[in-house]
Coordinates of C-alpha atoms in Angstrom, one line a residue:
M189 CA -39.1 224.8 -126.6
Q190 CA -35.6 223.3 -126.7
Q191 CA -32.3 225.1 -126.2
K192 CA -31.2 226.9 -129.4
Q193 CA -28.1 228.7 -130.5
N194 CA -27.6 231.8 -132.6
N195 CA -31.2 232.9 -132.6
R196 CA -33.0 236.0 -131.3
A197 CA -36.2 236.5 -129.4
L198 CA -38.4 239.6 -128.9
I199 CA -40.2 240.3 -125.7
W200 CA -43.3 242.4 -126.3
F201 CA -44.2 244.1 -123.1
R202 CA -47.9 244.8 -122.3
N203 CA -49.1 244.9 -118.7
N204 CA -46.2 242.9 -117.4
L205 CA -43.7 245.8 -116.9
R206 CA -41.2 244.2 -114.6
V207 CA -38.1 242.0 -114.6
H208 CA -38.8 240.0 -111.4
D209 CA -41.1 237.0 -111.7
N210 CA -41.7 237.5 -115.4
T211 CA -42.3 234.3 -117.4
S212 CA -41.7 235.9 -120.8
I213 CA -38.2 237.1 -119.8
F214 CA -37.4 233.8 -118.2
E215 CA -38.4 231.7 -121.2
A216 CA -36.9 234.0 -123.8
L217 CA -33.5 234.0 -122.0
K218 CA -33.6 230.3 -121.4
N219 CA -34.5 229.4 -125.0
H220 CA -32.6 232.0 -127.1
N221 CA -29.1 233.2 -127.6
S222 CA -30.1 236.8 -127.8
V223 CA -33.1 238.8 -126.6
L224 CA -34.6 242.2 -127.4
A225 CA -37.6 243.9 -125.8
L226 CA -40.2 246.3 -127.0
Y227 CA -42.8 248.6 -125.5
C228 CA -45.3 250.5 -127.6
F229 CA -46.9 253.7 -126.4
D230 CA -50.0 252.9 -128.4
P231 CA -51.7 256.1 -129.7
R232 CA -55.1 254.5 -129.3
H233 CA -54.6 254.5 -125.5
F234 CA -54.5 258.3 -125.4
R235 CA -57.5 259.1 -127.6
V236 CA -61.0 260.1 -126.6
T237 CA -63.4 257.2 -126.3
Q238 CA -67.1 256.9 -127.2
F239 CA -68.0 258.2 -123.8
G240 CA -66.1 261.4 -124.2
F241 CA -63.0 260.8 -122.0
K242 CA -59.4 260.2 -122.9
K243 CA -58.7 256.5 -122.5
T244 CA -55.6 257.4 -120.4
E245 CA -55.3 260.8 -118.6
K246 CA -52.2 262.5 -117.4
F247 CA -51.9 260.7 -114.1
R248 CA -51.5 257.2 -115.5
A249 CA -49.6 258.5 -118.5
R250 CA -46.9 259.9 -116.3
F251 CA -46.9 256.8 -114.1
L252 CA -46.4 254.7 -117.3
I253 CA -43.5 256.9 -118.4
Q254 CA -41.8 256.4 -115.1
T255 CA -42.5 252.7 -115.3
I256 CA -40.9 252.3 -118.7
T257 CA -37.9 254.4 -117.7
D258 CA -37.3 252.0 -114.8
L259 CA -38.0 248.9 -116.9
K260 CA -35.3 250.0 -119.4
Q261 CA -32.8 250.3 -116.6
Q262 CA -33.6 246.9 -115.1
L263 CA -33.6 245.2 -118.5
S264 CA -30.1 246.6 -119.3
K265 CA -28.8 244.7 -116.3
L266 CA -29.8 241.5 -118.1
N267 CA -28.3 242.7 -121.4
I268 CA -31.8 243.1 -122.9
P269 CA -32.2 246.4 -124.8
L270 CA -35.7 248.0 -124.7
L271 CA -37.0 249.5 -127.9
I272 CA -39.7 252.1 -127.4
Y273 CA -42.1 253.5 -130.0
Q274 CA -45.1 255.7 -130.1
N275 CA -46.9 253.4 -132.5
T276 CA -49.2 250.4 -132.6
P277 CA -47.7 247.0 -132.0
E278 CA -49.2 245.7 -135.3
N279 CA -47.0 248.3 -137.1
C280 CA -43.9 248.1 -135.0
I281 CA -43.4 244.4 -134.4
P282 CA -43.3 243.0 -137.9
N283 CA -40.6 245.6 -138.8
I284 CA -38.5 244.7 -135.7
V285 CA -38.9 241.0 -136.4
S286 CA -37.6 241.5 -139.9
N287 CA -34.8 244.0 -139.1
Y288 CA -33.4 242.0 -136.2
N289 CA -34.0 238.4 -137.5
I290 CA -36.4 237.6 -134.7
D291 CA -37.7 234.0 -134.7
A292 CA -39.9 234.1 -131.6
V293 CA -42.1 236.7 -129.9
Y294 CA -42.9 236.4 -126.2
T295 CA -45.7 238.3 -124.5
Q296 CA -48.3 238.2 -121.7
K297 CA -51.6 236.7 -122.7
E298 CA -54.6 239.0 -122.7
W299 CA -58.3 238.1 -123.4
T300 CA -60.3 241.4 -123.3
K301 CA -61.6 242.5 -126.7
E302 CA -59.3 245.4 -127.5
E303 CA -56.2 243.5 -126.5
V304 CA -57.2 240.4 -128.4
L305 CA -57.9 242.4 -131.5
V306 CA -54.3 243.9 -131.4
T307 CA -52.9 240.4 -130.9
D308 CA -54.9 238.9 -133.8
N309 CA -54.0 241.7 -136.2
L310 CA -50.3 241.4 -135.2
K311 CA -50.3 237.7 -135.8
K312 CA -51.8 238.3 -139.3
N313 CA -48.8 240.6 -140.0
L314 CA -46.2 238.0 -138.9
L315 CA -44.8 235.1 -141.0
N316 CA -46.0 231.7 -139.9
S317 CA -42.4 230.7 -139.2
I318 CA -42.3 233.1 -136.2
S319 CA -43.2 231.5 -132.9
F320 CA -45.7 233.4 -130.8
I321 CA -45.6 232.5 -127.2
E322 CA -48.2 233.9 -124.7
N323 CA -48.2 233.4 -121.0
Y324 CA -50.8 234.0 -118.3
D325 CA -48.6 236.0 -116.0
Q326 CA -51.0 238.3 -114.1
F327 CA -52.9 235.8 -111.9
L328 CA -52.3 234.8 -108.3
F329 CA -53.7 231.4 -109.1
H330 CA -52.7 230.3 -112.6
P331 CA -55.6 229.2 -114.8
E332 CA -53.9 225.8 -115.3
D333 CA -53.9 225.2 -111.5
I334 CA -57.5 226.1 -110.4
E335 CA -59.1 222.8 -111.5
L336 CA -62.1 224.7 -113.0
A337 CA -63.1 225.0 -116.6
K338 CA -64.0 228.6 -117.7
N339 CA -67.7 227.8 -117.6
E340 CA -67.4 226.3 -114.1
I341 CA -66.0 229.5 -112.5
P342 CA -68.5 230.4 -109.8
D343 CA -70.4 233.7 -110.1
V344 CA -70.3 234.1 -106.4
F345 CA -67.0 235.2 -104.9
T346 CA -67.2 233.2 -101.7
D347 CA -67.6 230.0 -103.7
F348 CA -64.7 230.9 -105.9
R349 CA -62.4 231.8 -102.9
K350 CA -63.2 228.6 -101.0
H351 CA -62.6 226.5 -104.0
L352 CA -59.2 228.1 -104.6
E353 CA -58.1 228.0 -100.9
K354 CA -59.0 224.3 -100.8
N355 CA -57.8 223.0 -104.2
S356 CA -55.1 225.3 -105.5
K357 CA -51.6 226.5 -104.7
V358 CA -49.8 229.7 -105.7
R359 CA -46.8 229.1 -107.9
T360 CA -43.4 230.1 -106.6
V361 CA -41.9 233.2 -108.1
I362 CA -39.4 232.9 -110.9
S363 CA -35.9 233.5 -109.9
N364 CA -32.3 232.8 -111.1
I365 CA -32.8 234.5 -114.5
N366 CA -29.7 234.3 -116.6
K367 CA -28.3 237.3 -118.4
G368 CA -28.6 237.6 -122.1
T369 CA -25.7 238.1 -124.4
S370 CA -25.0 241.7 -125.3
N371 CA -26.9 242.9 -128.4
V372 CA -25.9 245.3 -131.1
I373 CA -28.8 247.7 -131.6
T374 CA -28.5 250.2 -134.4
E375 CA -31.2 252.5 -133.2
N376 CA -31.7 254.5 -129.9
T377 CA -35.3 254.9 -129.3
L378 CA -36.6 257.5 -126.8
I379 CA -39.2 257.4 -124.1
P380 CA -41.9 259.9 -124.8
T381 CA -42.5 262.8 -122.5
L382 CA -45.9 263.8 -121.2
K383 CA -46.0 266.5 -123.8
D384 CA -45.3 263.9 -126.6
L385 CA -48.4 262.1 -125.4
G386 CA -50.5 265.2 -125.5
F387 CA -50.4 266.4 -121.9
H388 CA -49.0 269.3 -119.9
D389 CA -46.6 268.4 -117.0
Y390 CA -48.1 268.9 -113.6
E391 CA -47.2 269.0 -109.9
T392 CA -48.2 266.1 -107.7
H393 CA -51.0 267.4 -105.3
S394 CA -49.8 267.9 -101.8
N395 CA -52.7 266.0 -100.3
T396 CA -52.5 262.9 -102.6
A397 CA -52.8 259.6 -100.9
F398 CA -50.5 258.1 -103.6
P399 CA -47.3 260.2 -103.7
F400 CA -45.3 257.4 -105.3
Q401 CA -43.6 257.1 -108.7
G402 CA -44.1 254.3 -111.3
G403 CA -41.7 251.4 -111.9
E404 CA -40.6 248.1 -110.5
S405 CA -37.9 249.6 -108.2
N406 CA -40.5 251.8 -106.5
A407 CA -43.0 249.0 -106.2
L408 CA -40.5 246.7 -104.5
Q409 CA -39.4 249.5 -102.2
R410 CA -43.0 250.2 -101.2
L411 CA -43.6 246.4 -100.6
H412 CA -40.5 246.3 -98.3
Y413 CA -41.6 249.4 -96.5
Y414 CA -45.2 248.4 -95.9
F415 CA -44.4 244.8 -94.8
F416 CA -41.0 244.8 -93.2
E417 CA -39.9 248.4 -92.3
T418 CA -43.2 249.5 -90.7
K419 CA -45.0 246.2 -90.3
K420 CA -48.2 248.0 -91.4
L421 CA -49.3 244.8 -93.0
G422 CA -50.1 243.6 -89.5
V423 CA -52.9 246.2 -89.1
Y424 CA -54.1 246.2 -92.7
K425 CA -57.6 244.9 -92.0
Q426 CA -58.2 247.7 -89.4
T427 CA -56.9 250.5 -91.6
R428 CA -57.8 249.5 -95.1
N429 CA -61.0 251.5 -95.2
G430 CA -59.1 254.7 -94.4
L431 CA -59.4 257.8 -96.6
I432 CA -56.4 260.0 -95.8
G433 CA -52.6 259.4 -96.2
K434 CA -50.4 257.0 -97.9
D435 CA -50.3 254.2 -95.3
F436 CA -54.0 253.3 -94.6
S437 CA -53.7 250.7 -97.3
S438 CA -50.9 248.9 -99.2
K439 CA -51.2 251.2 -102.3
F440 CA -49.9 248.3 -104.4
S441 CA -52.7 248.5 -107.0
P442 CA -51.1 251.0 -109.5
W443 CA -48.0 248.8 -109.8
L444 CA -50.1 245.6 -110.0
A445 CA -52.3 247.2 -112.7
N446 CA -49.4 247.7 -115.2
G447 CA -47.5 244.6 -114.0
S448 CA -44.5 246.3 -112.5
L449 CA -45.3 244.4 -109.3
S450 CA -46.0 240.6 -109.4
V451 CA -49.0 239.5 -107.5
R452 CA -47.2 236.2 -106.6
T453 CA -44.3 238.2 -105.2
I454 CA -46.8 240.0 -102.8
Y455 CA -48.3 236.7 -101.8
W456 CA -45.0 235.0 -101.0
E457 CA -43.7 238.1 -99.1
V458 CA -46.9 237.9 -97.0
K459 CA -46.0 234.3 -96.2
R460 CA -42.4 235.4 -95.4
F461 CA -43.8 238.1 -93.1
E462 CA -46.0 235.5 -91.3
Q463 CA -43.0 233.2 -90.8
E464 CA -40.7 235.9 -89.5
Y465 CA -43.1 237.9 -87.5
F466 CA -46.7 236.9 -87.0
K467 CA -49.9 235.7 -88.8
N468 CA -53.2 237.4 -88.1
E469 CA -56.4 238.6 -89.7
S470 CA -54.7 241.4 -91.5
T471 CA -52.1 239.2 -93.2
Y472 CA -54.9 236.9 -94.4
W473 CA -57.0 239.9 -95.5
L474 CA -54.4 241.2 -97.9
V475 CA -54.3 237.8 -99.6
F476 CA -58.1 237.9 -99.5
E477 CA -58.0 241.1 -101.5
L478 CA -55.6 239.6 -104.0
I479 CA -58.1 236.8 -104.5
W480 CA -60.8 239.4 -105.2
R481 CA -58.4 240.8 -107.9
D482 CA -58.0 237.3 -109.4
Y483 CA -61.7 236.8 -109.3
F484 CA -62.5 239.7 -111.5
K485 CA -59.9 238.4 -114.0
Y486 CA -61.6 235.0 -114.0
I487 CA -65.0 236.6 -114.4
S488 CA -63.9 238.5 -117.5
L489 CA -62.2 235.3 -118.7
K490 CA -65.5 233.4 -118.3
H491 CA -67.9 236.1 -119.5
Q492 CA -65.7 237.9 -122.1
N493 CA -67.3 241.0 -123.6
N494 CA -70.4 240.9 -121.5
I495 CA -68.4 242.8 -118.8
F496 CA -68.5 245.8 -121.2
K497 CA -72.2 245.6 -122.0
I498 CA -74.9 247.6 -120.3
G499 CA -76.7 244.5 -119.0
G500 CA -73.4 243.2 -117.6
I501 CA -72.9 239.5 -116.9
L502 CA -76.5 239.2 -115.5
K503 CA -77.9 240.6 -118.7
K504 CA -80.3 242.7 -116.6
T505 CA -82.3 245.6 -117.9
Y506 CA -82.6 248.8 -116.0
D507 CA -83.9 252.2 -117.1
W508 CA -80.5 253.9 -117.3
N509 CA -80.0 257.5 -118.5
D510 CA -77.2 259.7 -119.7
D511 CA -78.2 263.1 -118.4
E512 CA -75.2 265.3 -119.2
K513 CA -75.7 267.7 -116.3
L514 CA -75.9 264.9 -113.8
I515 CA -72.7 263.4 -115.2
K516 CA -70.9 266.7 -115.1
N517 CA -71.9 267.4 -111.5
W518 CA -70.7 264.0 -110.5
I519 CA -67.3 264.6 -112.2
A520 CA -66.9 268.1 -110.8
G521 CA -67.9 267.1 -107.3
T522 CA -71.0 269.3 -107.2
T523 CA -73.7 266.7 -106.4
T524 CA -76.0 266.7 -103.4
E525 CA -73.7 264.4 -101.4
P526 CA -70.6 266.0 -99.8
F527 CA -68.9 262.6 -99.3
V528 CA -69.3 261.8 -103.0
N529 CA -68.1 265.3 -103.9
A530 CA -64.9 265.0 -101.8
N531 CA -64.0 261.7 -103.4
M532 CA -64.6 263.0 -106.9
I533 CA -62.5 266.1 -106.3
E534 CA -59.7 263.9 -105.0
L535 CA -59.8 261.7 -108.1
R536 CA -59.8 264.7 -110.4
K537 CA -56.9 266.3 -108.6
T538 CA -54.7 263.2 -107.9
G539 CA -55.8 260.2 -110.0
W540 CA -56.4 258.3 -106.8
M541 CA -59.5 257.4 -104.7
S542 CA -59.8 255.0 -101.8
N543 CA -61.7 251.7 -102.2
R544 CA -64.4 253.0 -99.8
G545 CA -64.7 256.1 -101.9
R546 CA -65.0 254.2 -105.2
Q547 CA -67.8 252.0 -103.9
N548 CA -69.8 255.0 -102.8
V549 CA -69.3 257.2 -105.8
A550 CA -70.1 254.3 -108.2
S551 CA -73.2 253.3 -106.2
F552 CA -74.4 257.0 -106.2
F553 CA -73.8 257.2 -110.0
A554 CA -75.6 254.0 -110.9
K555 CA -78.2 253.6 -108.1
A556 CA -79.1 257.1 -107.0
L557 CA -78.6 259.0 -110.3
E558 CA -79.5 255.9 -112.4
L559 CA -76.8 256.9 -114.9
D560 CA -75.4 254.4 -117.4
W561 CA -72.8 252.7 -115.3
R562 CA -70.4 252.3 -118.4
I563 CA -70.0 256.1 -118.5
G564 CA -68.7 256.0 -114.9
A565 CA -66.5 253.1 -115.6
A566 CA -65.0 254.9 -118.6
Y567 CA -64.3 258.0 -116.5
F568 CA -62.5 255.8 -113.9
E569 CA -60.6 254.1 -116.8
S570 CA -59.4 257.6 -117.9
M571 CA -58.5 259.0 -114.5
L572 CA -57.3 256.2 -112.2
L573 CA -53.6 255.6 -111.7
D574 CA -54.4 251.9 -110.9
Y575 CA -56.9 251.3 -113.7
D576 CA -57.2 247.6 -114.4
V577 CA -59.7 246.5 -117.0
H578 CA -61.0 243.5 -115.1
S579 CA -61.2 245.1 -111.7
N580 CA -62.7 248.3 -113.0
Y581 CA -65.5 246.8 -115.0
G582 CA -66.0 244.0 -112.5
N583 CA -66.4 246.4 -109.6
W584 CA -68.7 248.7 -111.6
M585 CA -70.9 245.8 -112.6
Y586 CA -70.9 244.7 -109.0
V587 CA -72.2 248.0 -107.5
S588 CA -74.5 248.7 -110.4
G589 CA -76.5 245.5 -109.9
V590 CA -75.5 243.8 -113.2
G591 CA -72.5 241.8 -111.8
N592 CA -71.5 239.5 -109.1
D593 CA -73.4 240.9 -106.1
P594 CA -76.5 238.7 -105.6
R595 CA -77.8 241.2 -103.0
D596 CA -77.9 244.1 -105.5
R597 CA -77.1 246.7 -102.8
K598 CA -77.4 250.4 -102.7
F599 CA -75.0 252.3 -100.5
N600 CA -76.4 254.7 -98.0
I601 CA -74.0 257.5 -98.7
K602 CA -74.7 259.6 -95.6
L603 CA -74.4 256.6 -93.3
Q604 CA -71.1 255.6 -95.0
A605 CA -69.8 259.1 -94.5
E606 CA -70.7 259.0 -90.8
R607 CA -69.1 255.6 -90.4
Y608 CA -65.8 256.3 -92.3
D609 CA -65.5 260.1 -92.0
A610 CA -67.3 260.9 -88.8
A611 CA -65.5 264.2 -88.1
S612 CA -65.6 265.2 -91.8
K613 CA -61.8 265.4 -91.8
Y614 CA -61.5 263.8 -95.2
Q615 CA -64.4 265.8 -96.7
N616 CA -62.9 269.0 -95.4
V617 CA -59.5 268.3 -97.0
W618 CA -61.0 268.2 -100.5
L619 CA -64.1 270.4 -100.2
Q620 CA -62.1 273.3 -98.7
N621 CA -59.4 272.7 -101.3
K622 CA -62.1 273.2 -104.0
L623 CA -62.7 276.8 -102.6
F624 CA -59.1 277.7 -103.7
E625 CA -59.3 276.4 -107.2

């Protein structure tokens, strides 16, 4: 798009809730005289789904409110006003386009079914003269750079990782964003409260492993702390399977999930750390985990809606059940496995669970109880601060035997508890806590 004068663009924010390394902001400011931004608290994201859980529970709802509050402040520094509505994008955006003489809409490209439906319906409501520009902005390795067609994406992670490490490069982060010209906005929209979204306010649990707030500023502060203030990046591989405390892992995932932290920024800060301090297994392993995150995005890009189907991408048939009592016991943390129970209580109390915990409770749900794995995935979607559609459904398929694990493993929960919580310190934190509910 060539440089234009006296025109106005709209940035529609989805899961790209940041100012740094944001392609939509960069292109809108480069190509347009004036830029507005929009975020919709879509009512559909707070409704009860077919599996009986709210799509978004209070933990991620509050994290999102904090994120949008920070985003508004950061955008104002670029002279970009942020309009905020409790409405669907299909309803909001056509009116904004008309009222503010918008001639282009910029957004992050999504490909999962619900997001695509919203995009398609929105486009039907816009005039053909409106440019609609979508950018893949959530990958470590951009789809244009991996030298693989969608149908060529390997279904085994190791093959995918080796291909990327050999053939692809991570793009540099976007910097030197110009300020927009000041805009005259005739309306002052408000960020909804938790109550507005249908929740009661709550106190953060004293034992949470994620005591942080949402927003780009907090994300970048955490990144600097974990890498450069404490150099905990240097022991990441040794500590990442921990269960207690805020520093056993990076804790970047909630900010990554809503796009208030750029995955490319993390990558290049790892490289800076390696240059300034040292390079070891741990610095590599953090990037390794970022590649896993990319992988699940590419798997959903390749397999589309199969990631939501009971047979998964393998289209396997198991004898799943939906026993209500078993599901309730799993959610409440009253199963036969104390390690599962502790993790489930932590999730219910805090909206957080370690990666080690997630693998165990999901394996127990799908492999031991033989419950329909999509119900467990829907509960995680509701509760997790760091819910990401691709990672959530990719991981649930993986542990349930319908995804990317060719070994189709079943976790030995007792052995896992002995290995990662030998003194039952973690279990005692949450199982004792339950006594005082």
